[in-house]
Tab-separated table of C-alpha atoms in Angstrom:
chain	number	residue	atom	x	y	z
A	1	MET	CA	0.000	0.000	0.000
A	2	SER	CA	1.188	3.505	-0.736
A	3	PRO	CA	2.454	5.417	2.315
A	4	ASN	CA	0.245	8.299	1.246
A	5	ALA	CA	-3.010	8.218	3.154
A	6	VAL	CA	-5.784	8.359	0.577
A	7	GLN	CA	-8.338	10.895	1.750
A	8	GLU	CA	-11.462	12.206	0.129
A	9	PRO	CA	-11.211	15.871	-0.869
A	10	THR	CA	-12.714	18.255	1.635
A	11	VAL	CA	-15.654	19.971	-0.072
A	12	PRO	CA	-16.481	23.335	1.509
A	13	SER	CA	-20.129	23.955	2.310
A	14	SER	CA	-20.071	27.419	0.805
A	15	PRO	CA	-20.744	27.667	-2.903
A	16	THR	CA	-17.908	27.792	-5.420
A	17	VAL	CA	-14.945	26.682	-7.460
A	18	ALA	CA	-13.103	29.245	-9.480
A	19	THR	CA	-13.045	29.132	-13.217
A	20	ARG	CA	-9.815	30.223	-14.813
A	21	ARG	CA	-9.755	30.592	-18.567
A	22	LEU	CA	-7.073	32.303	-20.618
A	23	THR	CA	-8.252	34.400	-23.522
A	24	ASP	CA	-5.206	33.342	-25.519
A	25	ARG	CA	-4.644	29.631	-26.063
A	26	ARG	CA	-1.135	29.144	-24.856
A	27	PRO	CA	0.316	25.830	-23.789
A	28	ASP	CA	-0.265	24.752	-20.199
A	29	LEU	CA	1.837	27.539	-18.676
A	30	HIS	CA	-0.455	29.758	-16.619
A	31	HIS	CA	-2.773	29.066	-13.706
A	32	ALA	CA	-4.302	30.950	-10.808
A	33	PRO	CA	-3.071	30.092	-7.304
A	34	PHE	CA	-4.450	26.989	-5.603
A	35	SER	CA	-5.722	29.051	-2.682
A	36	ARG	CA	-8.084	31.068	-4.934
A	37	ARG	CA	-9.925	28.022	-6.146
A	38	ILE	CA	-12.997	28.470	-3.904
A	39	VAL	CA	-15.074	31.001	-5.801
A	40	SER	CA	-18.098	29.515	-7.690
A	41	THR	CA	-20.809	26.885	-7.005
A	42	LEU	CA	-19.711	23.615	-5.484
A	43	ALA	CA	-22.861	21.598	-5.987
A	44	THR	CA	-21.487	20.003	-9.143
A	45	LEU	CA	-18.060	19.552	-7.572
A	46	ALA	CA	-19.512	17.797	-4.549
A	47	LEU	CA	-21.436	15.441	-6.794
A	48	LEU	CA	-18.341	14.673	-8.876
A	49	VAL	CA	-16.286	13.865	-5.788
A	50	TRP	CA	-19.059	11.669	-4.377
A	51	VAL	CA	-19.443	9.769	-7.636
A	52	ALA	CA	-15.707	9.197	-7.906
A	53	ALA	CA	-15.553	7.947	-4.334
A	54	CYS	CA	-18.351	5.477	-5.016
A	55	GLN	CA	-16.667	3.860	-8.001
A	56	PRO	CA	-15.431	0.325	-7.310
A	57	GLN	CA	-11.658	0.212	-7.060
A	58	PRO	CA	-10.375	-3.320	-7.627
A	59	GLU	CA	-7.698	-4.378	-5.177
A	60	PRO	CA	-4.839	-6.359	-6.704
A	61	GLU	CA	-4.735	-9.845	-5.233
A	62	ASP	CA	-1.301	-11.015	-4.074
A	63	ALA	CA	0.258	-8.689	-6.638
A	64	THR	CA	3.701	-8.820	-5.017
A	65	PHE	CA	3.926	-12.615	-5.056
A	66	GLY	CA	7.077	-13.533	-6.915
A	67	ALA	CA	7.891	-9.936	-7.880
A	68	SER	CA	11.394	-8.676	-7.196
A	69	PRO	CA	11.719	-5.134	-5.855
A	70	PRO	CA	13.478	-3.117	-8.543
A	71	LYS	CA	16.835	-1.672	-7.640
A	72	ASN	CA	16.374	0.975	-10.335
A	73	VAL	CA	13.128	2.569	-11.520
A	74	ILE	CA	13.174	4.606	-14.737
A	75	PHE	CA	9.873	6.415	-15.252
A	76	PHE	CA	9.226	8.036	-18.653
A	77	VAL	CA	6.405	10.577	-18.984
A	78	LEU	CA	5.451	11.697	-22.501
A	79	ASP	CA	3.481	14.830	-21.732
A	80	GLY	CA	0.326	14.997	-23.877
A	81	MET	CA	0.709	11.593	-25.555
A	82	GLY	CA	-2.338	9.567	-26.561
A	83	TYR	CA	-2.631	6.502	-28.757
A	84	ASN	CA	-3.120	8.588	-31.891
A	85	GLN	CA	-0.014	10.671	-31.250
A	86	ILE	CA	2.022	7.455	-31.357
A	87	ASP	CA	0.286	6.244	-34.511
A	88	ALA	CA	0.704	9.598	-36.260
A	89	ALA	CA	4.453	9.303	-35.731
A	90	SER	CA	4.372	5.651	-36.817
A	91	MET	CA	2.571	6.542	-40.039
A	92	TYR	CA	5.108	9.263	-40.788
A	93	HIS	CA	8.028	6.992	-39.898
A	94	GLN	CA	7.022	3.690	-41.483
A	95	GLY	CA	3.537	4.052	-42.936
A	96	ALA	CA	2.147	1.766	-40.241
A	97	ALA	CA	-0.099	1.948	-37.166
A	98	ARG	CA	-1.072	-0.186	-34.179
A	99	TYR	CA	-3.907	1.561	-32.343
A	100	GLN	CA	-6.378	2.819	-34.944
A	101	VAL	CA	-10.079	2.604	-34.124
A	102	GLY	CA	-13.223	4.110	-35.598
A	103	GLY	CA	-16.964	3.883	-35.828
A	104	PRO	CA	-20.225	5.509	-34.774
A	105	PRO	CA	-21.091	6.211	-31.126
A	106	GLY	CA	-21.245	3.019	-29.113
A	107	GLU	CA	-19.776	0.960	-31.960
A	108	VAL	CA	-16.149	2.069	-32.064
A	109	GLU	CA	-13.823	-0.827	-32.865
A	110	PRO	CA	-10.320	-1.529	-34.218
A	111	VAL	CA	-9.667	-0.557	-37.834
A	112	GLY	CA	-7.248	-2.698	-39.851
A	113	GLU	CA	-4.597	-5.096	-38.644
A	114	PRO	CA	-2.142	-3.611	-36.135
A	115	SER	CA	1.414	-3.368	-37.383
A	116	GLU	CA	4.441	-4.941	-35.772
A	117	PRO	CA	6.022	-2.825	-33.001
A	118	ILE	CA	7.728	0.256	-34.401
A	119	TRP	CA	9.088	2.124	-31.387
A	120	SER	CA	11.409	0.657	-28.759
A	121	PHE	CA	8.805	0.815	-25.994
A	122	GLU	CA	6.236	-1.024	-28.129
A	123	HIS	CA	8.320	-4.179	-27.650
A	124	PHE	CA	7.746	-4.091	-23.877
A	125	PRO	CA	5.765	-7.115	-22.614
A	126	VAL	CA	3.343	-5.178	-20.387
A	127	GLN	CA	0.986	-2.887	-22.312
A	128	LEU	CA	-2.131	-1.451	-20.679
A	129	ALA	CA	-4.296	1.650	-20.779
A	130	VAL	CA	-4.345	4.283	-18.023
A	131	SER	CA	-7.067	6.647	-16.792
A	132	THR	CA	-5.867	10.151	-15.974
A	133	HIS	CA	-8.761	12.071	-14.362
A	134	THR	CA	-8.261	14.370	-11.368
A	135	ALA	CA	-9.615	14.003	-7.829
A	136	LEU	CA	-12.804	15.684	-9.019
A	137	GLY	CA	-14.130	12.884	-11.182
A	138	GLN	CA	-13.793	9.593	-12.957
A	139	TYR	CA	-13.400	7.906	-16.330
A	140	ASP	CA	-16.603	6.449	-17.757
A	141	PRO	CA	-15.735	3.807	-20.396
A	142	GLN	CA	-19.207	3.796	-21.904
A	143	GLU	CA	-19.672	7.559	-22.119
A	144	ALA	CA	-16.155	7.998	-23.537
A	145	TRP	CA	-17.143	6.038	-26.660
A	146	THR	CA	-20.731	7.225	-27.082
A	147	ASP	CA	-20.194	11.005	-26.863
A	148	PHE	CA	-17.213	12.308	-28.848
A	149	GLU	CA	-16.962	15.481	-26.771
A	150	SER	CA	-17.424	13.883	-23.350
A	151	VAL	CA	-13.673	13.593	-22.745
A	152	ILE	CA	-12.858	17.228	-23.547
A	153	GLY	CA	-11.500	19.363	-20.731
A	154	ILE	CA	-12.333	22.984	-19.995
A	155	GLU	CA	-9.185	24.995	-20.488
A	156	TYR	CA	-7.484	26.032	-17.239
A	157	GLU	CA	-10.435	25.125	-15.018
A	158	PRO	CA	-10.241	22.608	-12.147
A	159	THR	CA	-12.336	19.816	-13.651
A	160	THR	CA	-12.244	16.057	-14.003
A	161	VAL	CA	-9.793	16.425	-16.914
A	162	THR	CA	-6.271	16.663	-15.584
A	163	GLY	CA	-3.538	19.171	-16.158
A	164	SER	CA	0.113	18.221	-15.948
A	165	ALA	CA	0.375	19.324	-12.317
A	166	ALA	CA	-2.323	17.027	-10.951
A	167	ALA	CA	-1.212	14.219	-13.244
A	168	ALA	CA	2.427	14.420	-12.162
A	169	THR	CA	1.360	14.439	-8.524
A	170	ALA	CA	-0.715	11.298	-9.083
A	171	LEU	CA	2.062	9.542	-11.000
A	172	SER	CA	4.653	10.467	-8.385
A	173	SER	CA	2.679	9.749	-5.220
A	174	GLY	CA	-0.269	7.497	-6.014
A	175	VAL	CA	-2.655	10.203	-4.782
A	176	LYS	CA	-5.157	12.220	-6.818
A	177	SER	CA	-4.865	15.989	-6.815
A	178	ILE	CA	-6.442	19.113	-8.296
A	179	ASP	CA	-4.693	21.498	-10.667
A	180	PRO	CA	-2.711	23.723	-10.456
A	181	ALA	CA	-1.074	22.323	-7.311
A	182	VAL	CA	2.062	20.189	-7.534
A	183	GLY	CA	2.889	17.670	-4.834
A	184	LEU	CA	-0.289	18.400	-2.859
A	185	ASP	CA	-3.344	16.193	-2.454
A	186	ALA	CA	-6.906	17.384	-3.056
A	187	ASN	CA	-6.981	18.922	0.434
A	188	GLY	CA	-3.757	20.842	-0.133
A	189	GLU	CA	-1.623	18.540	2.026
A	190	PRO	CA	1.872	17.473	0.903
A	191	VAL	CA	2.148	14.006	-0.613
A	192	PHE	CA	4.947	11.464	-0.226
A	193	HIS	CA	6.803	11.164	-3.531
A	194	LEU	CA	8.423	8.073	-4.998
A	195	ALA	CA	11.643	10.072	-4.813
A	196	ASP	CA	11.110	10.432	-1.048
A	197	ARG	CA	10.814	6.669	-0.638
A	198	ALA	CA	13.823	6.124	-2.881
A	199	ARG	CA	15.927	8.368	-0.653
A	200	GLU	CA	14.728	6.465	2.433
A	201	LEU	CA	16.081	3.328	0.775
A	202	GLY	CA	19.429	4.981	0.113
A	203	LYS	CA	18.829	5.357	-3.607
A	204	ALA	CA	19.925	8.242	-5.791
A	205	THR	CA	17.152	10.347	-7.321
A	206	GLY	CA	16.930	12.322	-10.530
A	207	ILE	CA	14.756	14.419	-12.813
A	208	VAL	CA	15.365	14.812	-16.558
A	209	THR	CA	13.224	16.881	-18.923
A	210	ASN	CA	13.595	18.661	-22.259
A	211	VAL	CA	11.442	21.582	-21.057
A	212	PRO	CA	12.042	23.888	-18.058
A	213	LEU	CA	13.326	21.943	-15.075
A	214	ASN	CA	10.677	23.574	-12.851
A	215	HIS	CA	7.735	22.936	-15.182
A	216	ALA	CA	4.684	21.065	-13.893
A	217	THR	CA	5.789	17.483	-14.514
A	218	PRO	CA	9.293	17.637	-13.016
A	219	ALA	CA	7.994	19.778	-10.155
A	220	GLY	CA	5.190	17.314	-9.467
A	221	PHE	CA	7.723	14.536	-8.920
A	222	LEU	CA	9.900	16.407	-6.434
A	223	VAL	CA	8.371	19.360	-4.563
A	224	HIS	CA	5.167	20.704	-3.015
A	225	ASN	CA	3.584	23.991	-4.092
A	226	GLU	CA	0.070	25.403	-4.366
A	227	SER	CA	0.590	26.503	-7.976
A	228	ARG	CA	2.718	25.152	-10.776
A	229	THR	CA	3.261	28.722	-12.000
A	230	ASN	CA	5.233	29.739	-8.921
A	231	TYR	CA	8.299	29.088	-11.017
A	232	HIS	CA	10.817	30.873	-8.817
A	233	GLU	CA	9.547	29.201	-5.645
A	234	ILE	CA	9.659	25.816	-7.353
A	235	ALA	CA	13.127	26.391	-8.816
A	236	ARG	CA	14.382	27.414	-5.393
A	237	ALA	CA	12.827	24.334	-3.778
A	238	MET	CA	14.245	21.980	-6.394
A	239	ILE	CA	17.732	23.439	-6.604
A	240	MET	CA	18.377	24.889	-3.145
A	241	GLU	CA	16.238	22.709	-0.879
A	242	SER	CA	15.745	19.248	-2.401
A	243	ASN	CA	18.026	16.263	-1.883
A	244	ALA	CA	17.919	15.242	-5.540
A	245	THR	CA	21.120	13.788	-6.931
A	246	LEU	CA	20.518	15.041	-10.457
A	247	ILE	CA	18.276	17.595	-12.155
A	248	MET	CA	18.404	18.253	-15.896
A	249	GLY	CA	16.134	20.605	-17.786
A	250	THR	CA	15.963	23.857	-19.701
A	251	GLY	CA	15.616	27.400	-18.397
A	252	HIS	CA	19.070	28.853	-19.105
A	253	PRO	CA	18.859	32.634	-18.593
A	254	TYR	CA	21.622	33.481	-21.067
A	255	PHE	CA	20.336	31.624	-24.156
A	256	ASP	CA	17.184	31.826	-26.284
A	257	ASP	CA	15.043	29.096	-27.848
A	258	ASN	CA	17.384	28.843	-30.832
A	259	ALA	CA	20.228	28.076	-28.424
A	260	GLN	CA	21.789	31.450	-29.219
A	261	PRO	CA	23.255	33.838	-26.621
A	262	ARG	CA	20.990	36.620	-25.357
A	263	GLU	CA	22.091	40.211	-25.117
A	264	GLU	CA	20.563	40.374	-21.639
A	265	PRO	CA	19.767	37.450	-19.313
A	266	ASN	CA	16.166	36.360	-18.803
A	267	TYR	CA	15.441	35.052	-15.310
A	268	PHE	CA	11.865	33.995	-16.000
A	269	TRP	CA	12.498	30.376	-15.016
A	270	ILE	CA	15.397	30.483	-12.565
A	271	PRO	CA	15.789	33.334	-10.041
A	272	GLU	CA	18.849	35.495	-10.513
A	273	ASP	CA	20.195	34.807	-7.030
A	274	VAL	CA	19.825	31.045	-7.452
A	275	TRP	CA	21.557	31.185	-10.821
A	276	GLY	CA	24.344	33.256	-9.308
A	277	GLN	CA	24.959	30.699	-6.591
A	278	VAL	CA	24.979	27.611	-8.810
A	279	SER	CA	27.014	29.253	-11.581
A	280	GLY	CA	29.408	30.648	-8.983
A	281	ASN	CA	30.086	27.221	-7.448
A	282	GLN	CA	28.500	28.239	-4.154
A	283	THR	CA	26.329	25.117	-3.829
A	284	SER	CA	26.860	21.347	-3.755
A	285	TRP	CA	25.801	21.130	-7.414
A	286	THR	CA	28.136	20.745	-10.353
A	287	LEU	CA	26.577	22.895	-13.080
A	288	VAL	CA	26.727	21.375	-16.564
A	289	HIS	CA	25.584	23.338	-19.614
A	290	GLU	CA	28.063	22.747	-22.453
A	291	LEU	CA	27.107	20.015	-24.938
A	292	GLU	CA	30.419	18.182	-24.610
A	293	ASP	CA	30.076	18.160	-20.812
A	294	PHE	CA	26.641	16.525	-21.037
A	295	ARG	CA	28.091	13.867	-23.323
A	296	ALA	CA	31.031	13.284	-20.985
A	297	LEU	CA	28.663	12.321	-18.162
A	298	ALA	CA	27.682	9.110	-19.954
A	299	SER	CA	30.878	7.276	-19.004
A	300	GLY	CA	33.503	7.208	-16.299
A	301	PRO	CA	33.505	8.999	-12.938
A	302	THR	CA	30.908	11.715	-12.396
A	303	PRO	CA	30.249	14.519	-9.883
A	304	GLU	CA	28.230	13.691	-6.768
A	305	ARG	CA	25.387	16.036	-7.759
A	306	VAL	CA	24.693	17.313	-11.264
A	307	LEU	CA	22.526	20.251	-12.290
A	308	GLY	CA	22.302	20.155	-16.082
A	309	ILE	CA	20.883	23.218	-17.842
A	310	PRO	CA	21.535	23.252	-21.615
A	311	HIS	CA	22.070	26.405	-23.654
A	312	VAL	CA	18.369	26.970	-24.391
A	313	THR	CA	15.380	28.610	-22.715
A	314	THR	CA	12.095	26.688	-22.867
A	315	ALA	CA	12.654	23.484	-24.854
A	316	ASP	CA	15.595	21.726	-26.419
A	317	GLN	CA	13.997	21.793	-29.899
A	318	PHE	CA	10.263	22.516	-29.924
A	319	ASN	CA	10.475	26.318	-29.847
A	320	ARG	CA	13.265	26.783	-32.360
A	321	ASP	CA	12.432	29.280	-35.124
A	322	PRO	CA	10.032	29.377	-36.793
A	323	THR	CA	8.616	29.083	-33.335
A	324	PRO	CA	5.079	27.980	-32.418
A	325	LEU	CA	5.173	29.800	-29.113
A	326	ALA	CA	7.501	32.678	-30.000
A	327	ARG	CA	8.258	32.995	-26.288
A	328	SER	CA	4.726	34.380	-26.194
A	329	HIS	CA	4.323	34.791	-22.456
A	330	ARG	CA	7.525	36.815	-22.187
A	331	GLU	CA	8.344	38.586	-25.432
A	332	GLY	CA	5.205	39.557	-27.275
A	333	PRO	CA	2.306	37.938	-29.107
A	334	PRO	CA	2.623	34.309	-30.159
A	335	GLY	CA	3.993	33.413	-33.556
A	336	ARG	CA	3.003	30.319	-35.476
A	337	VAL	CA	4.726	27.791	-37.646
A	338	ASP	CA	2.800	26.279	-40.515
A	339	PRO	CA	0.466	23.690	-38.904
A	340	LEU	CA	1.501	21.324	-41.698
A	341	GLU	CA	5.238	21.853	-41.225
A	342	MET	CA	6.974	18.514	-41.701
A	343	PRO	CA	8.924	16.949	-38.841
A	344	PHE	CA	12.566	18.056	-38.881
A	345	GLU	CA	11.858	20.546	-41.689
A	346	THR	CA	13.353	23.239	-39.476
A	347	PRO	CA	16.993	22.377	-38.676
A	348	LEU	CA	17.496	21.254	-35.089
A	349	ASN	CA	19.394	23.294	-32.537
A	350	GLU	CA	22.905	21.883	-32.746
A	351	ASN	CA	24.594	22.906	-29.524
A	352	VAL	CA	22.187	21.360	-27.006
A	353	PRO	CA	22.077	17.728	-25.833
A	354	SER	CA	19.296	15.485	-27.056
A	355	LEU	CA	16.927	13.861	-24.585
A	356	ALA	CA	18.795	10.601	-25.232
A	357	GLU	CA	22.148	12.223	-24.420
A	358	MET	CA	20.795	13.716	-21.209
A	359	THR	CA	19.314	10.329	-20.326
A	360	ALA	CA	22.583	8.477	-20.924
A	361	GLY	CA	24.445	10.948	-18.734
A	362	ALA	CA	21.816	10.788	-16.012
A	363	LEU	CA	21.963	6.992	-15.829
A	364	ASN	CA	25.713	7.023	-15.290
A	365	VAL	CA	25.583	9.808	-12.689
A	366	LEU	CA	22.833	8.061	-10.730
A	367	ARG	CA	24.459	4.632	-10.953
A	368	ASN	CA	27.714	6.080	-9.638
A	369	ALA	CA	25.950	7.932	-6.821
A	370	SER	CA	24.588	4.935	-4.915
A	371	ASP	CA	25.128	1.194	-4.687
A	372	GLU	CA	21.458	0.899	-3.684
A	373	GLY	CA	20.159	1.953	-7.091
A	374	PHE	CA	18.135	4.951	-8.198
A	375	PHE	CA	14.810	6.472	-9.207
A	376	VAL	CA	14.625	8.840	-12.177
A	377	MET	CA	11.742	10.511	-13.988
A	378	ILE	CA	12.458	11.378	-17.627
A	379	GLU	CA	9.999	13.665	-19.411
A	380	SER	CA	9.454	14.471	-23.051
A	381	GLY	CA	7.632	17.666	-22.208
A	382	ALA	CA	6.955	19.432	-25.504
A	383	LEU	CA	4.715	16.808	-27.109
A	384	ASP	CA	1.959	18.421	-25.038
A	385	TRP	CA	2.598	21.769	-26.710
A	386	GLY	CA	2.145	20.134	-30.096
A	387	GLY	CA	-1.362	19.226	-28.969
A	388	HIS	CA	-2.120	22.659	-27.535
A	389	TRP	CA	-0.924	24.435	-30.654
A	390	ASN	CA	-2.129	21.705	-33.029
A	391	LEU	CA	1.324	21.309	-34.564
A	392	MET	CA	1.631	17.775	-35.876
A	393	GLY	CA	5.200	18.011	-37.157
A	394	ARG	CA	6.624	19.181	-33.846
A	395	ALA	CA	4.560	16.583	-31.956
A	396	ILE	CA	5.919	13.775	-34.138
A	397	GLU	CA	9.474	14.947	-33.481
A	398	GLU	CA	8.948	14.401	-29.761
A	399	ILE	CA	8.042	10.732	-30.324
A	400	PHE	CA	11.349	10.264	-32.161
A	401	PHE	CA	13.266	12.026	-29.381
A	402	THR	CA	11.621	9.863	-26.726
A	403	ASP	CA	12.222	6.654	-28.648
A	404	ASP	CA	15.927	7.460	-28.800
A	405	ALA	CA	15.944	8.080	-25.033
A	406	VAL	CA	14.103	4.833	-24.281
A	407	GLN	CA	16.545	2.945	-26.500
A	408	ALA	CA	19.414	4.535	-24.569
A	409	VAL	CA	17.906	3.137	-21.377
A	410	ILE	CA	17.443	-0.319	-22.903
A	411	ASP	CA	21.073	-0.308	-24.033
A	412	TRP	CA	22.201	0.753	-20.550
A	413	VAL	CA	20.156	-1.941	-18.805
A	414	GLU	CA	21.530	-4.665	-21.047
A	415	ALA	CA	25.123	-3.451	-20.720
A	416	GLU	CA	25.314	-2.149	-17.144
A	417	SER	CA	22.359	-3.600	-15.222
A	418	SER	CA	19.746	-6.284	-15.920
A	419	TRP	CA	15.998	-6.688	-16.383
A	420	ASP	CA	15.923	-8.532	-13.049
A	421	GLU	CA	16.861	-5.372	-11.159
A	422	THR	CA	15.556	-2.502	-13.300
A	423	LEU	CA	11.971	-1.450	-14.062
A	424	ILE	CA	11.195	0.839	-17.013
A	425	ILE	CA	7.800	2.515	-17.352
A	426	VAL	CA	6.728	4.586	-20.355
A	427	THR	CA	3.400	6.382	-20.082
A	428	SER	CA	1.656	9.744	-20.453
A	429	ASP	CA	0.159	12.245	-18.048
A	430	HIS	CA	-2.798	12.961	-20.376
A	431	GLU	CA	-3.718	13.270	-24.037
A	432	ALA	CA	-3.619	16.772	-25.538
A	433	GLY	CA	-5.459	18.048	-28.605
A	434	HIS	CA	-8.169	15.367	-29.039
A	435	LEU	CA	-6.397	14.014	-32.112
A	436	TRP	CA	-8.503	11.944	-34.545
A	437	GLY	CA	-9.028	11.433	-38.252
A	438	PRO	CA	-10.738	13.973	-40.537
A	439	GLY	CA	-14.519	14.131	-40.282
A	440	SER	CA	-14.822	12.940	-36.700
A	441	ASN	CA	-17.615	14.051	-34.351
A	442	PRO	CA	-20.063	12.543	-33.745
A	443	ASP	CA	-18.320	9.471	-35.194
A	444	TRP	CA	-14.720	8.498	-34.486
A	445	GLN	CA	-12.615	8.452	-37.650
A	446	PRO	CA	-9.148	6.868	-37.763
A	447	LEU	CA	-6.098	8.777	-38.893
A	448	GLU	CA	-5.484	8.519	-42.638
A	449	ASN	CA	-2.259	6.683	-43.410
A	450	ARG	CA	-0.518	8.477	-46.287
A	451	GLY	CA	2.718	6.525	-46.113
A	452	PRO	CA	6.235	7.186	-44.824
A	453	ASP	CA	7.613	10.730	-44.858
A	454	SER	CA	4.102	12.189	-45.171
A	455	LEU	CA	1.885	13.607	-42.472
A	456	PRO	CA	-1.193	11.453	-41.915
A	457	GLY	CA	-4.667	12.787	-42.529
A	458	PHE	CA	-5.737	14.189	-39.164
A	459	GLU	CA	-7.669	16.855	-37.307
A	460	TRP	CA	-7.247	18.315	-33.863
A	461	TYR	CA	-10.612	18.681	-32.151
A	462	HIS	CA	-9.406	20.640	-29.143
A	463	THR	CA	-6.526	22.785	-27.912
A	464	TYR	CA	-6.435	21.474	-24.356
A	465	HIS	CA	-6.291	18.134	-22.580
A	466	THR	CA	-8.769	15.277	-22.744
A	467	ASN	CA	-9.894	12.481	-20.474
A	468	GLN	CA	-8.965	9.805	-23.006
A	469	LEU	CA	-7.176	6.728	-21.771
A	470	VAL	CA	-3.449	6.858	-22.453
A	471	PRO	CA	-1.023	3.970	-22.993
A	472	LEU	CA	1.395	2.391	-20.557
A	473	PHE	CA	4.370	0.228	-21.529
A	474	ALA	CA	6.509	-1.520	-18.914
A	475	ARG	CA	9.397	-3.957	-18.792
A	476	GLY	CA	11.650	-5.358	-16.105
A	477	ALA	CA	11.521	-6.105	-12.401
A	478	GLY	CA	7.910	-6.099	-11.207
A	479	ALA	CA	6.391	-4.985	-14.511
A	480	GLU	CA	3.877	-7.839	-14.645
A	481	GLY	CA	2.317	-6.588	-11.405
A	482	PHE	CA	0.558	-3.774	-13.243
A	483	HIS	CA	-1.833	-6.350	-14.700
A	484	ALA	CA	-3.311	-6.980	-11.255
A	485	TYR	CA	-4.371	-3.349	-10.923
A	486	ALA	CA	-6.245	-3.515	-14.223
A	487	GLU	CA	-8.328	-6.523	-13.171
A	488	GLY	CA	-12.003	-5.618	-13.072
A	489	ARG	CA	-11.674	-2.596	-15.345
A	490	ASN	CA	-12.175	-3.035	-19.072
A	491	ASP	CA	-12.587	-0.305	-21.639
A	492	PRO	CA	-14.711	-1.426	-24.618
A	493	VAL	CA	-12.085	-0.088	-27.047
A	494	ARG	CA	-8.699	0.035	-25.301
A	495	GLY	CA	-9.158	-3.011	-23.061
A	496	PRO	CA	-7.941	-3.428	-19.458
A	497	TYR	CA	-6.858	-0.231	-17.757
A	498	LEU	CA	-5.468	0.924	-14.446
A	499	ASP	CA	-5.570	4.377	-12.892
A	500	ASN	CA	-2.574	6.693	-12.983
A	501	THR	CA	-2.343	6.617	-9.178
A	502	GLU	CA	-1.822	2.870	-9.261
A	503	ILE	CA	1.498	3.126	-11.074
A	504	ALA	CA	3.150	4.740	-8.049
A	505	GLN	CA	1.148	2.570	-5.659
A	506	TRP	CA	2.644	-0.555	-7.229
A	507	ILE	CA	6.185	0.821	-7.026
A	508	PHE	CA	5.628	1.694	-3.364
A	509	GLU	CA	4.363	-1.853	-2.856
A	510	LEU	CA	7.443	-3.319	-4.492
A	511	TRP	CA	9.716	-1.146	-2.370
A	512	GLY	CA	7.921	-1.988	0.870
A	513	GLU	CA	6.218	0.276	3.361
A	514	GLY	CA	7.616	3.757	3.763
């Protein structure tokens, strides 16, 4: 059982839950503080919480029997990835697909024969679906496939559809939350992270992301804050207060999104005083930001603690010119790339490490740091922005980047560890963009396969997150135990599914009581 006490959210008797909607449709970057949430009627909220509490939650039976506790846990989160995001990349890459479905309401079923595995994680033996809703609701398998719009979230409002903050909290702690808080349960109380338990066991801990190191997903695995947008507070907590062995992510104040030097520093992500201390060697961190230094971490001796911040601001590649975000929340109105821009049509930034290179370095640093093993969360964070901005080419790129990183982990396990002592999980925090084939709604239409090196036929039916089930792939020590959590839940289209909280709950179970 997870060491986090699972409590029902406290529902105030006075009316209200705030609605927060941005007039511009930026990626998931802005939220109102958690403490301002109580502002509009709570009758619906109370009902949602009650319904969720009443849903049967199957208990895994003897799930730990025969399962070895993993020495190392490597937890990939592809922010914004649904089944169709994978297939869109597969169609572009090899003209093939594995997850296509279609049909009228209530009659959605698989379309065509699924292809052989294309991506490294598709070879993993454990493959299940995952529900992602917040503490305010549930996933209804019947409604999800009878009403095309039933899974759509309301942008920047605390609803049943999760944001990255609540999702990361659930994935990291096994406890449901409410956006925009990170590391807090639905009552605003701090949760116990997997990283906390790892440290109790003497393990090294790490965070790797290709978006800002203090963005919602990395923050939700390490700290506790009432709002994901308190970037300076979160950066301070992660860098100056946490016991993490390794943190890698973007946010460099002296470089822009094209990995070019700025005339003046931009301290939007990392406070100036914190940057001054880490860059001035006044902390226990070894700061790494040159490409060759990231690559050097992958072999040989390594520093005790590594803070890796590449020469780029918000993402390693996603925001390179022509930029979809144009640094919109800091430097003027948003720009747009062509929505039909091909993957890799814009040359990649050359002087920043890839997600795979950061991953390879992180594995060596963490392995060297403790004989007891390690826990690391690795995020491909910009796939979500492809969904928000409806940019297929940039979204597909992120699948390629992640596949390279997963393959780097597989290579490391087989060369330096073993599948008997290492568990790899690849999943998503939520789907973003409601991606389907042209002409969907009210029916579900599959993506149109137009062959390799061509974008598939597609439409985005939303610019925010959805309550769709997302995939989970797992391999290694204890991976088969996830099946027990999916017993008793069956989606009519995607099959057996577990809840996102149960991923962490199973790891806690494998590691013993905290």
